[in-house]
Amino acid sequence: MGKGQDLYKKAKTLIPGGTMLLSKRPEMFLPDHWPSYFSKAKGCKVWDLDGNELLDMSIMGIGTNTLGYGNDEVDAAVMETVKKGNMSSLNCPEEVYLSEKLIEINPWADMVRFARTGGEANAIAIRIARAASEKDNVAICGYHGWHDWYLSANHNGDDDLSGHLIPGLSPKGVPKNLKNSVFPFHYNNFQELLDIVEKNDIGVIKMEVLRNFGPEDNFLQKVRDLATKKNIVLIFDECSSGFRETFGGIFKKFNVEPDIAMFGKTLGNGYALTAVVGRKSVMEAAQSTFISSTFWTERIGPAAALATLKVMEREKSWETITETGTKMQRGWLKLAEANHLNISVSGLSAMTTYSFNSPNAAAYKTFITQEMLKKSFLASTHFYASTKHTDAHLESYFNALETVYKTIHKCESGSLNIHDLLDGPVCHSGFKRLN
Ligand SMILES: Cc1ncc(COP(=O)(O)O)c(C=O)c1O
């Protein structure tokens, strides 16, 4: 156990939940042994508090850095901003330039609001859409952040978010008055959405366009047509999927346009900036309701996003990361087949995951993290690709993983017991989503 685990023990006494983000809890990877904190990050490498250099073949800042950590061009724009001043009594012009750029990328849209987190962007979009539709009720599909409006779905009675977020999540602290205002529907289940819309006077439909599996039976177009017919505001949450398969929303691939789309995560390549982009007819409603926050006006976010978009557009980063992610998916499947292991791979290529079809799946995942860490890799069963991941990185990763898979095969065939091989407890389970 290194300095990171020592500090994390202290953190748990000072910070309820240990960290600000569930997905970065050390227990999600390797309880008692995950390095937990970084001292430095560059490209796709991370240095822990003991000075160990680790190759990040895991969540890459949970998808924030498709251009790699500390991208030189993005950092240069940020440094320049720091030199000139990040805050003042006046507004930063970059927010206007960035709005123009986002409208250029999204010609169907006319107006933009900015925030700094995905959850905030989602809350803003919901407020605007409710104001525009003059209706309270919302149908949702996917993960949309931690705010009251979203978690209130679990007051409806049936652990409604279990397929979208985490099973058994308590909506404690969320006013019960919000009960029956948010109605989850399952991805690709158009009939379910139709029933919800018929029964609940829905004014807003919000969904992730694609998470684990693609649309079937013209699902997205059917949702669009339903929204148009019923005068419902359609919102696509592209906080995670945006800029991973196209220069913008993944909805571009399916020729279906929303009324509002949110972008986040990788838009600032690690610097906080999220955007709510929408049609004027809907966005104008923001003028009739109070949506306002001090730090939405700081300058680093939009300066970083402008630089990020410039690099992404020039390098066509979405093509590179999709290719790298596809190689990763193929590599997992090939290694599993060679070792007679049964795995299921899902997700966008550039933001992909797999699981073992075995009762010992969580223990195997923990074992992979444990053994790969010993070989200087940050690895789990998730992979977020960046343009800094090379074929050589993939090759060294798969060479290391091969030995681990061989051991897992021995566990599956009964000659070894996985629980005898773990140095600590099994990892906690992560977000589970239906789509
Ligand atoms: C689709 C989607 N929406 C919203 C969020 C929430 O964003 P944040 O964690 O920045 O609040 C996430 C985060 O994973 C997401 O994937």
Tab-separated table of C-alpha atoms and ligand atoms in Angstrom:
chain	number	residue	atom	x	y	z
A	1	MET	CA	0.000	0.000	0.000
A	2	GLY	CA	1.541	3.284	-1.092
A	3	LYS	CA	1.080	6.924	-0.202
A	4	GLY	CA	-2.131	7.044	-2.246
A	5	GLN	CA	-3.917	4.506	-0.041
A	6	ASP	CA	-2.707	6.270	3.111
A	7	LEU	CA	-4.118	9.551	1.835
A	8	TYR	CA	-7.368	7.878	0.768
A	9	LYS	CA	-7.849	6.488	4.281
A	10	LYS	CA	-7.600	10.053	5.572
A	11	ALA	CA	-9.905	11.269	2.776
A	12	LYS	CA	-12.666	8.937	3.951
A	13	THR	CA	-12.643	10.658	7.337
A	14	LEU	CA	-12.789	14.138	5.777
A	15	ILE	CA	-14.821	13.691	2.604
A	16	PRO	CA	-18.094	11.731	2.792
A	17	GLY	CA	-17.856	9.075	0.103
A	18	GLY	CA	-14.097	9.599	-0.167
A	19	THR	CA	-14.132	11.358	-3.566
A	20	MET	CA	-16.450	13.672	-5.538
A	21	LEU	CA	-17.148	11.095	-8.262
A	22	LEU	CA	-18.379	7.554	-7.666
A	23	SER	CA	-16.513	6.284	-10.753
A	24	LYS	CA	-13.176	7.409	-9.296
A	25	ARG	CA	-13.604	5.727	-5.930
A	26	PRO	CA	-10.621	3.416	-5.441
A	27	GLU	CA	-13.080	0.705	-4.352
A	28	MET	CA	-14.492	0.698	-7.881
A	29	PHE	CA	-11.117	-0.613	-9.071
A	30	LEU	CA	-9.024	-2.287	-6.388
A	31	PRO	CA	-10.056	-1.851	-2.746
A	32	ASP	CA	-7.052	-1.211	-0.450
A	33	HIS	CA	-4.523	-1.172	-3.296
A	34	TRP	CA	-5.549	1.313	-6.005
A	35	PRO	CA	-3.026	4.202	-6.185
A	36	SER	CA	-5.978	6.603	-5.790
A	37	TYR	CA	-4.193	9.931	-6.454
A	38	PHE	CA	-2.002	11.315	-9.204
A	39	SER	CA	0.923	13.683	-8.996
A	40	LYS	CA	1.287	14.220	-12.756
A	41	ALA	CA	-0.483	13.198	-15.988
A	42	LYS	CA	0.665	13.569	-19.587
A	43	GLY	CA	-0.432	11.921	-22.852
A	44	CYS	CA	-1.891	8.627	-21.650
A	45	LYS	CA	0.456	8.278	-18.680
A	46	VAL	CA	-0.247	8.971	-15.038
A	47	TRP	CA	2.231	9.213	-12.141
A	48	ASP	CA	1.020	8.225	-8.673
A	49	LEU	CA	2.115	9.744	-5.350
A	50	ASP	CA	5.002	7.277	-5.065
A	51	GLY	CA	6.371	8.387	-8.429
A	52	ASN	CA	5.287	5.222	-10.280
A	53	GLU	CA	4.654	5.807	-13.996
A	54	LEU	CA	1.453	4.089	-15.095
A	55	LEU	CA	0.016	3.638	-18.583
A	56	ASP	CA	-3.672	4.582	-18.440
A	57	MET	CA	-5.619	1.877	-20.264
A	58	SER	CA	-8.698	2.534	-18.136
A	59	ILE	CA	-11.139	5.439	-17.886
A	60	MET	CA	-8.810	8.315	-19.012
A	61	GLY	CA	-10.242	10.840	-16.548
A	62	ILE	CA	-13.677	9.205	-17.172
A	63	GLY	CA	-13.679	10.257	-20.812
A	64	THR	CA	-12.619	13.874	-20.431
A	65	ASN	CA	-9.339	13.681	-22.335
A	66	THR	CA	-9.733	12.323	-25.853
A	67	LEU	CA	-6.705	14.433	-26.887
A	68	GLY	CA	-4.647	13.014	-24.030
A	69	TYR	CA	-3.718	14.484	-20.654
A	70	GLY	CA	-2.046	17.883	-20.732
A	71	ASN	CA	-2.494	18.368	-24.483
A	72	ASP	CA	0.130	20.949	-25.504
A	73	GLU	CA	-2.145	23.131	-27.655
A	74	VAL	CA	-5.038	23.141	-25.206
A	75	ASP	CA	-2.712	23.829	-22.284
A	76	ALA	CA	-1.051	26.686	-24.198
A	77	ALA	CA	-4.469	28.332	-24.665
A	78	VAL	CA	-5.176	27.874	-20.961
A	79	MET	CA	-1.785	29.277	-19.914
A	80	GLU	CA	-2.401	32.310	-22.114
A	81	THR	CA	-5.771	32.781	-20.406
A	82	VAL	CA	-4.151	32.519	-16.980
A	83	LYS	CA	-1.575	35.136	-17.988
A	84	LYS	CA	-4.207	37.546	-19.277
A	85	GLY	CA	-6.668	36.918	-16.448
A	86	ASN	CA	-9.318	34.276	-15.922
A	87	MET	CA	-11.988	36.398	-14.215
A	88	SER	CA	-13.140	39.978	-14.284
A	89	SER	CA	-16.225	42.135	-13.827
A	90	LEU	CA	-16.728	41.943	-17.579
A	91	ASN	CA	-17.580	38.799	-19.514
A	92	CYS	CA	-15.086	36.809	-21.576
A	93	PRO	CA	-15.432	37.112	-25.357
A	94	GLU	CA	-14.535	33.427	-25.751
A	95	GLU	CA	-18.083	32.479	-24.696
A	96	VAL	CA	-19.415	34.206	-27.815
A	97	TYR	CA	-16.769	32.698	-30.107
A	98	LEU	CA	-17.489	29.261	-28.672
A	99	SER	CA	-21.246	29.737	-29.162
A	100	GLU	CA	-20.612	30.573	-32.828
A	101	LYS	CA	-18.429	27.492	-33.246
A	102	LEU	CA	-20.992	25.195	-31.626
A	103	ILE	CA	-23.751	26.572	-33.865
A	104	GLU	CA	-21.490	25.998	-36.879
A	105	ILE	CA	-21.098	22.367	-35.748
A	106	ASN	CA	-24.851	22.133	-35.060
A	107	PRO	CA	-26.560	24.018	-37.921
A	108	TRP	CA	-29.999	22.908	-36.691
A	109	ALA	CA	-29.440	24.985	-33.516
A	110	ASP	CA	-29.383	28.754	-32.926
A	111	MET	CA	-28.464	29.424	-29.299
A	112	VAL	CA	-26.167	28.162	-26.539
A	113	ARG	CA	-25.808	28.275	-22.756
A	114	PHE	CA	-22.691	27.145	-20.919
A	115	ALA	CA	-22.089	25.410	-17.612
A	116	ARG	CA	-19.181	23.514	-16.072
A	117	THR	CA	-20.569	20.025	-15.388
A	118	GLY	CA	-22.767	17.535	-17.212
A	119	GLY	CA	-25.287	17.430	-14.384
A	120	GLU	CA	-25.613	21.221	-14.518
A	121	ALA	CA	-26.063	21.203	-18.296
A	122	ASN	CA	-28.797	18.597	-17.849
A	123	ALA	CA	-30.551	20.633	-15.157
A	124	ILE	CA	-30.394	23.742	-17.367
A	125	ALA	CA	-31.815	21.847	-20.339
A	126	ILE	CA	-34.662	20.462	-18.256
A	127	ARG	CA	-35.500	23.905	-16.847
A	128	ILE	CA	-35.528	25.481	-20.317
A	129	ALA	CA	-37.547	22.641	-21.825
A	130	ARG	CA	-40.094	22.677	-19.007
A	131	ALA	CA	-40.411	26.451	-19.355
A	132	ALA	CA	-40.799	26.166	-23.134
A	133	SER	CA	-43.341	23.329	-23.045
A	134	GLU	CA	-45.131	24.724	-19.987
A	135	LYS	CA	-45.356	21.139	-18.736
A	136	ASP	CA	-43.641	19.493	-15.743
A	137	ASN	CA	-43.491	15.871	-16.794
A	138	VAL	CA	-40.424	14.380	-18.409
A	139	ALA	CA	-39.641	10.994	-19.991
A	140	ILE	CA	-35.975	9.968	-19.727
A	141	CYS	CA	-33.666	7.225	-20.912
A	142	GLY	CA	-30.095	6.984	-19.681
A	143	TYR	CA	-27.900	8.690	-17.116
A	144	HIS	CA	-28.338	12.435	-16.705
A	145	GLY	CA	-26.463	13.425	-13.533
A	146	TRP	CA	-27.117	13.642	-9.806
A	147	HIS	CA	-29.697	16.451	-9.520
A	148	ASP	CA	-33.090	16.310	-7.797
A	149	TRP	CA	-35.118	16.423	-11.012
A	150	TYR	CA	-33.504	13.168	-12.203
A	151	LEU	CA	-33.213	11.155	-8.977
A	152	SER	CA	-36.853	11.920	-8.197
A	153	ALA	CA	-37.741	9.099	-10.624
A	154	ASN	CA	-36.921	6.715	-7.783
A	155	HIS	CA	-39.821	8.144	-5.761
A	156	ASN	CA	-42.251	6.698	-8.323
A	157	GLY	CA	-42.217	3.376	-6.524
A	158	ASP	CA	-40.380	0.760	-8.565
A	159	ASP	CA	-36.694	1.644	-8.263
A	160	ASP	CA	-37.267	3.243	-11.666
A	161	LEU	CA	-33.660	4.259	-12.302
A	162	SER	CA	-32.273	0.788	-11.684
A	163	GLY	CA	-31.701	0.198	-15.387
A	164	HIS	CA	-30.306	3.647	-16.015
A	165	LEU	CA	-28.113	4.365	-13.015
A	166	ILE	CA	-27.555	2.026	-10.091
A	167	PRO	CA	-30.014	-0.534	-8.753
A	168	GLY	CA	-31.434	0.211	-5.334
A	169	LEU	CA	-30.428	3.874	-5.319
A	170	SER	CA	-32.169	5.758	-2.538
A	171	PRO	CA	-33.594	9.163	-3.495
A	172	LYS	CA	-33.043	10.380	0.091
A	173	GLY	CA	-32.927	14.169	0.285
A	174	VAL	CA	-34.895	14.551	-2.936
A	175	PRO	CA	-38.326	16.124	-2.242
A	176	LYS	CA	-41.107	13.549	-2.445
A	177	ASN	CA	-43.279	16.195	-4.107
A	178	LEU	CA	-41.336	15.471	-7.288
A	179	LYS	CA	-42.835	11.967	-7.401
A	180	ASN	CA	-44.309	11.072	-10.799
A	181	SER	CA	-42.683	13.935	-12.659
A	182	VAL	CA	-39.924	11.893	-14.319
A	183	PHE	CA	-40.685	8.637	-16.138
A	184	PRO	CA	-37.837	6.377	-17.347
A	185	PHE	CA	-38.250	4.334	-20.513
A	186	HIS	CA	-36.002	1.575	-21.840
A	187	TYR	CA	-33.831	2.140	-24.893
A	188	ASN	CA	-35.350	0.713	-28.088
A	189	ASN	CA	-38.722	0.209	-26.374
A	190	PHE	CA	-40.842	2.664	-28.343
A	191	GLN	CA	-44.144	1.219	-27.120
A	192	GLU	CA	-43.141	1.899	-23.508
A	193	LEU	CA	-42.368	5.533	-24.353
A	194	LEU	CA	-45.629	5.838	-26.237
A	195	ASP	CA	-47.584	4.565	-23.199
A	196	ILE	CA	-45.731	7.003	-20.902
A	197	VAL	CA	-46.473	9.907	-23.241
A	198	GLU	CA	-50.162	8.926	-23.573
A	199	LYS	CA	-50.707	8.600	-19.827
A	200	ASN	CA	-48.593	11.371	-18.282
A	201	ASP	CA	-48.907	14.646	-20.177
A	202	ILE	CA	-45.210	14.600	-21.053
A	203	GLY	CA	-43.658	17.917	-22.144
A	204	VAL	CA	-40.035	16.790	-22.479
A	205	ILE	CA	-38.226	13.658	-23.690
A	206	LYS	CA	-34.569	13.441	-22.709
A	207	MET	CA	-32.306	10.583	-23.714
A	208	GLU	CA	-28.783	9.427	-24.381
A	209	VAL	CA	-28.638	8.758	-28.121
A	210	LEU	CA	-26.514	5.656	-27.736
A	211	ARG	CA	-24.685	4.102	-24.818
A	212	ASN	CA	-24.204	0.364	-24.979
A	213	PHE	CA	-26.211	-0.731	-28.001
A	214	GLY	CA	-27.395	1.024	-31.156
A	215	PRO	CA	-30.958	1.988	-32.133
A	216	GLU	CA	-33.152	-0.715	-33.664
A	217	ASP	CA	-36.272	-0.523	-35.794
A	218	ASN	CA	-35.850	3.190	-36.540
A	219	PHE	CA	-36.135	3.949	-32.813
A	220	LEU	CA	-34.585	7.434	-32.853
A	221	GLN	CA	-36.666	8.636	-35.804
A	222	LYS	CA	-39.819	7.286	-34.126
A	223	VAL	CA	-38.970	9.222	-30.958
A	224	ARG	CA	-38.352	12.373	-33.042
A	225	ASP	CA	-41.659	11.964	-34.898
A	226	LEU	CA	-43.549	11.408	-31.643
A	227	ALA	CA	-41.991	14.518	-30.068
A	228	THR	CA	-42.826	16.622	-33.127
A	229	LYS	CA	-46.397	15.331	-33.303
A	230	LYS	CA	-47.093	15.929	-29.607
A	231	ASN	CA	-45.203	19.228	-29.350
A	232	ILE	CA	-42.732	17.673	-26.905
A	233	VAL	CA	-39.229	19.129	-26.510
A	234	LEU	CA	-36.703	16.456	-27.513
A	235	ILE	CA	-33.327	16.594	-25.738
A	236	PHE	CA	-30.294	14.488	-26.618
A	237	ASP	CA	-27.768	14.167	-23.795
A	238	GLU	CA	-24.439	13.905	-25.611
A	239	CYS	CA	-22.331	14.650	-22.520
A	240	SER	CA	-20.539	11.316	-22.909
A	241	SER	CA	-21.137	10.338	-26.546
A	242	GLY	CA	-20.360	13.739	-28.105
A	243	PHE	CA	-17.168	14.087	-30.185
A	244	ARG	CA	-16.398	10.369	-29.950
A	245	GLU	CA	-17.779	9.214	-33.301
A	246	THR	CA	-18.448	12.490	-35.136
A	247	PHE	CA	-17.340	16.104	-34.834
A	248	GLY	CA	-20.287	16.771	-32.539
A	249	GLY	CA	-23.231	14.594	-31.537
A	250	ILE	CA	-23.490	10.914	-32.321
A	251	PHE	CA	-27.050	11.711	-33.509
A	252	LYS	CA	-25.455	13.004	-36.732
A	253	LYS	CA	-24.855	9.375	-37.695
A	254	PHE	CA	-28.574	8.651	-37.551
A	255	ASN	CA	-29.856	11.804	-39.274
A	256	VAL	CA	-32.137	12.662	-36.372
A	257	GLU	CA	-31.938	16.108	-34.797
A	258	PRO	CA	-33.091	17.115	-31.313
A	259	ASP	CA	-34.420	20.460	-30.073
A	260	ILE	CA	-31.670	20.678	-27.451
A	261	ALA	CA	-28.367	18.793	-27.128
A	262	MET	CA	-25.863	18.895	-24.284
A	263	PHE	CA	-22.150	18.356	-24.714
A	264	GLY	CA	-19.648	17.836	-21.922
A	265	LYS	CA	-16.808	15.607	-20.822
A	266	THR	CA	-14.300	15.929	-23.655
A	267	LEU	CA	-15.376	19.352	-24.971
A	268	GLY	CA	-12.629	21.085	-22.936
A	269	ASN	CA	-10.202	18.140	-22.984
A	270	GLY	CA	-10.075	17.993	-19.186
A	271	TYR	CA	-10.973	21.611	-18.465
A	272	ALA	CA	-14.507	22.144	-17.192
A	273	LEU	CA	-16.921	23.268	-19.868
A	274	THR	CA	-20.318	21.913	-20.814
A	275	ALA	CA	-22.774	23.312	-23.335
A	276	VAL	CA	-26.524	23.340	-23.875
A	277	VAL	CA	-27.178	23.914	-27.573
A	278	GLY	CA	-30.681	24.366	-28.951
A	279	ARG	CA	-33.246	25.786	-31.318
A	280	LYS	CA	-34.200	29.414	-30.719
A	281	SER	CA	-37.884	28.525	-30.289
A	282	VAL	CA	-36.978	26.504	-27.178
A	283	MET	CA	-33.818	28.245	-25.908
A	284	GLU	CA	-35.556	31.642	-25.721
A	285	ALA	CA	-37.506	30.249	-22.757
A	286	ALA	CA	-34.265	30.676	-20.752
A	287	GLN	CA	-35.143	34.375	-20.683
A	288	SER	CA	-38.313	33.708	-18.747
A	289	THR	CA	-36.679	31.673	-15.948
A	290	PHE	CA	-33.673	32.351	-13.704
A	291	ILE	CA	-30.595	30.343	-14.768
A	292	SER	CA	-27.398	32.050	-13.607
A	293	SER	CA	-24.109	31.163	-11.910
A	294	THR	CA	-20.836	32.977	-11.084
A	295	PHE	CA	-18.328	30.423	-12.280
A	296	TRP	CA	-20.135	29.822	-15.564
A	297	THR	CA	-18.419	33.072	-16.576
A	298	GLU	CA	-14.785	32.105	-15.986
A	299	ARG	CA	-12.577	32.098	-19.031
A	300	ILE	CA	-10.484	28.917	-18.893
A	301	GLY	CA	-13.439	26.680	-19.833
A	302	PRO	CA	-14.386	28.368	-23.134
A	303	ALA	CA	-10.730	29.076	-24.022
A	304	ALA	CA	-9.907	25.390	-23.528
A	305	ALA	CA	-12.975	24.290	-25.501
A	306	LEU	CA	-12.094	26.541	-28.455
A	307	ALA	CA	-8.565	25.102	-28.528
A	308	THR	CA	-9.883	21.546	-28.099
A	309	LEU	CA	-12.334	21.913	-30.996
A	310	LYS	CA	-9.540	23.282	-33.191
A	311	VAL	CA	-7.306	20.274	-32.502
A	312	MET	CA	-10.180	17.782	-32.786
A	313	GLU	CA	-11.285	19.187	-36.134
A	314	ARG	CA	-7.758	19.255	-37.558
A	315	GLU	CA	-6.821	15.775	-36.319
A	316	LYS	CA	-10.260	14.201	-36.814
A	317	SER	CA	-9.771	12.814	-33.320
A	318	TRP	CA	-13.119	10.960	-33.350
A	319	GLU	CA	-11.840	8.748	-36.182
A	320	THR	CA	-8.575	7.961	-34.394
A	321	ILE	CA	-10.197	7.105	-31.065
A	322	THR	CA	-12.886	4.996	-32.736
A	323	GLU	CA	-10.175	3.030	-34.536
A	324	THR	CA	-8.160	2.565	-31.326
A	325	GLY	CA	-11.275	1.533	-29.415
A	326	THR	CA	-12.217	-0.966	-32.117
A	327	LYS	CA	-8.739	-2.511	-31.878
A	328	MET	CA	-9.197	-2.756	-28.117
A	329	GLN	CA	-12.583	-4.496	-28.491
A	330	ARG	CA	-11.175	-6.945	-31.066
A	331	GLY	CA	-8.166	-7.609	-28.835
A	332	TRP	CA	-10.343	-8.450	-25.832
A	333	LEU	CA	-12.485	-10.833	-27.882
A	334	LYS	CA	-9.449	-12.516	-29.453
A	335	LEU	CA	-7.721	-13.021	-26.109
A	336	ALA	CA	-10.926	-14.313	-24.532
A	337	GLU	CA	-11.472	-16.797	-27.345
A	338	ALA	CA	-7.855	-18.010	-27.199
A	339	ASN	CA	-8.309	-18.656	-23.459
A	340	HIS	CA	-11.828	-20.140	-23.721
A	341	LEU	CA	-13.350	-17.276	-21.765
A	342	ASN	CA	-16.846	-15.966	-22.366
A	343	ILE	CA	-17.029	-12.158	-22.428
A	344	SER	CA	-19.536	-9.557	-23.655
A	345	VAL	CA	-18.233	-6.328	-25.115
A	346	SER	CA	-20.433	-3.217	-25.369
A	347	GLY	CA	-20.419	0.550	-25.782
A	348	LEU	CA	-19.136	2.959	-28.381
A	349	SER	CA	-15.741	1.797	-29.630
A	350	ALA	CA	-14.086	4.872	-28.142
A	351	MET	CA	-15.818	4.386	-24.785
A	352	THR	CA	-16.081	0.676	-24.358
A	353	THR	CA	-16.440	-1.948	-21.687
A	354	TYR	CA	-16.656	-5.714	-21.300
A	355	SER	CA	-17.695	-8.205	-18.690
A	356	PHE	CA	-17.060	-11.868	-18.070
A	357	ASN	CA	-20.125	-14.054	-18.365
A	358	SER	CA	-19.316	-15.846	-15.141
A	359	PRO	CA	-20.540	-15.728	-11.531
A	360	ASN	CA	-16.961	-14.649	-10.696
A	361	ALA	CA	-17.050	-11.650	-13.058
A	362	ALA	CA	-16.375	-9.017	-10.367
A	363	ALA	CA	-13.529	-11.054	-8.871
A	364	TYR	CA	-11.938	-11.482	-12.316
A	365	LYS	CA	-12.227	-7.764	-12.958
A	366	THR	CA	-10.513	-7.062	-9.631
A	367	PHE	CA	-7.801	-9.592	-10.436
A	368	ILE	CA	-7.133	-7.946	-13.803
A	369	THR	CA	-6.723	-4.535	-12.141
A	370	GLN	CA	-4.480	-6.028	-9.451
A	371	GLU	CA	-2.176	-7.899	-11.815
A	372	MET	CA	-2.026	-5.155	-14.464
A	373	LEU	CA	-1.142	-2.593	-11.790
A	374	LYS	CA	1.832	-4.765	-10.820
A	375	LYS	CA	2.918	-4.385	-14.461
A	376	SER	CA	2.419	-0.566	-14.368
A	377	PHE	CA	-0.960	-0.345	-16.124
A	378	LEU	CA	-4.095	1.381	-14.902
A	379	ALA	CA	-6.603	-1.139	-16.191
A	380	SER	CA	-10.082	-2.381	-15.447
A	381	THR	CA	-12.722	-3.636	-17.874
A	382	HIS	CA	-13.447	-0.135	-19.224
A	383	PHE	CA	-11.427	1.661	-21.848
A	384	TYR	CA	-11.793	5.284	-22.952
A	385	ALA	CA	-9.607	5.861	-25.995
A	386	SER	CA	-7.492	8.961	-26.584
A	387	THR	CA	-5.461	10.079	-29.576
A	388	LYS	CA	-2.338	9.443	-27.490
A	389	HIS	CA	-2.943	5.686	-27.258
A	390	THR	CA	-0.746	4.047	-29.887
A	391	ASP	CA	-0.552	0.539	-31.349
A	392	ALA	CA	2.587	0.018	-29.239
A	393	HIS	CA	0.584	0.826	-26.086
A	394	LEU	CA	-2.101	-1.653	-27.115
A	395	GLU	CA	0.497	-4.314	-27.842
A	396	SER	CA	2.212	-3.976	-24.462
A	397	TYR	CA	-1.213	-3.976	-22.776
A	398	PHE	CA	-2.324	-7.180	-24.493
A	399	ASN	CA	1.017	-8.889	-23.842
A	400	ALA	CA	0.549	-8.173	-20.156
A	401	LEU	CA	-3.140	-9.128	-20.164
A	402	GLU	CA	-2.480	-12.489	-21.801
A	403	THR	CA	-0.892	-13.953	-18.657
A	404	VAL	CA	-3.790	-12.663	-16.557
A	405	TYR	CA	-6.343	-14.281	-18.889
A	406	LYS	CA	-4.458	-17.588	-18.729
A	407	THR	CA	-4.821	-17.541	-14.938
A	408	ILE	CA	-8.520	-16.640	-15.208
A	409	HIS	CA	-8.952	-19.614	-17.537
A	410	LYS	CA	-7.504	-21.858	-14.819
A	411	CYS	CA	-10.049	-20.403	-12.382
A	412	GLU	CA	-12.918	-20.969	-14.827
A	413	SER	CA	-11.836	-24.561	-15.407
A	414	GLY	CA	-11.630	-25.205	-11.652
A	415	SER	CA	-7.895	-25.711	-11.153
A	416	LEU	CA	-7.486	-22.408	-9.268
A	417	ASN	CA	-9.758	-20.390	-6.966
A	418	ILE	CA	-9.876	-16.709	-7.900
A	419	HIS	CA	-10.492	-15.679	-4.291
A	420	ASP	CA	-7.139	-17.229	-3.258
A	421	LEU	CA	-5.416	-14.975	-5.783
A	422	LEU	CA	-6.800	-11.607	-4.669
A	423	ASP	CA	-4.681	-9.429	-2.355
A	424	GLY	CA	-7.776	-7.580	-1.070
A	425	PRO	CA	-11.572	-7.386	-1.384
A	426	VAL	CA	-13.491	-7.646	-4.660
A	427	CYS	CA	-14.203	-4.295	-6.365
A	428	HIS	CA	-17.549	-2.537	-5.989
A	429	SER	CA	-19.802	-2.536	-9.036
A	430	GLY	CA	-20.167	0.573	-11.213
A	431	PHE	CA	-22.915	2.347	-13.099
A	432	LYS	CA	-25.267	0.083	-14.904
A	433	ARG	CA	-27.236	1.465	-17.801
A	434	LEU	CA	-29.752	-0.091	-20.101
A	435	ASN	CA	-28.842	1.673	-23.296
B	1	LIG	C1	-24.834	11.107	-20.553
B	1	LIG	C2	-24.362	11.798	-19.322
B	1	LIG	N1	-25.046	12.862	-18.853
B	1	LIG	C3	-24.658	13.509	-17.744
B	1	LIG	C4	-23.559	13.114	-17.038
B	1	LIG	C5	-23.170	13.855	-15.793
B	1	LIG	O1	-22.055	14.638	-16.010
B	1	LIG	P1	-21.175	15.160	-14.784
B	1	LIG	O2	-20.575	13.975	-14.119
B	1	LIG	O3	-20.144	16.054	-15.426
B	1	LIG	O4	-22.081	15.951	-13.894
B	1	LIG	C6	-22.798	12.014	-17.474
B	1	LIG	C7	-21.633	11.554	-16.727
B	1	LIG	O5	-21.189	10.425	-16.814
B	1	LIG	C8	-23.224	11.326	-18.637
B	1	LIG	O6	-22.563	10.250	-19.101
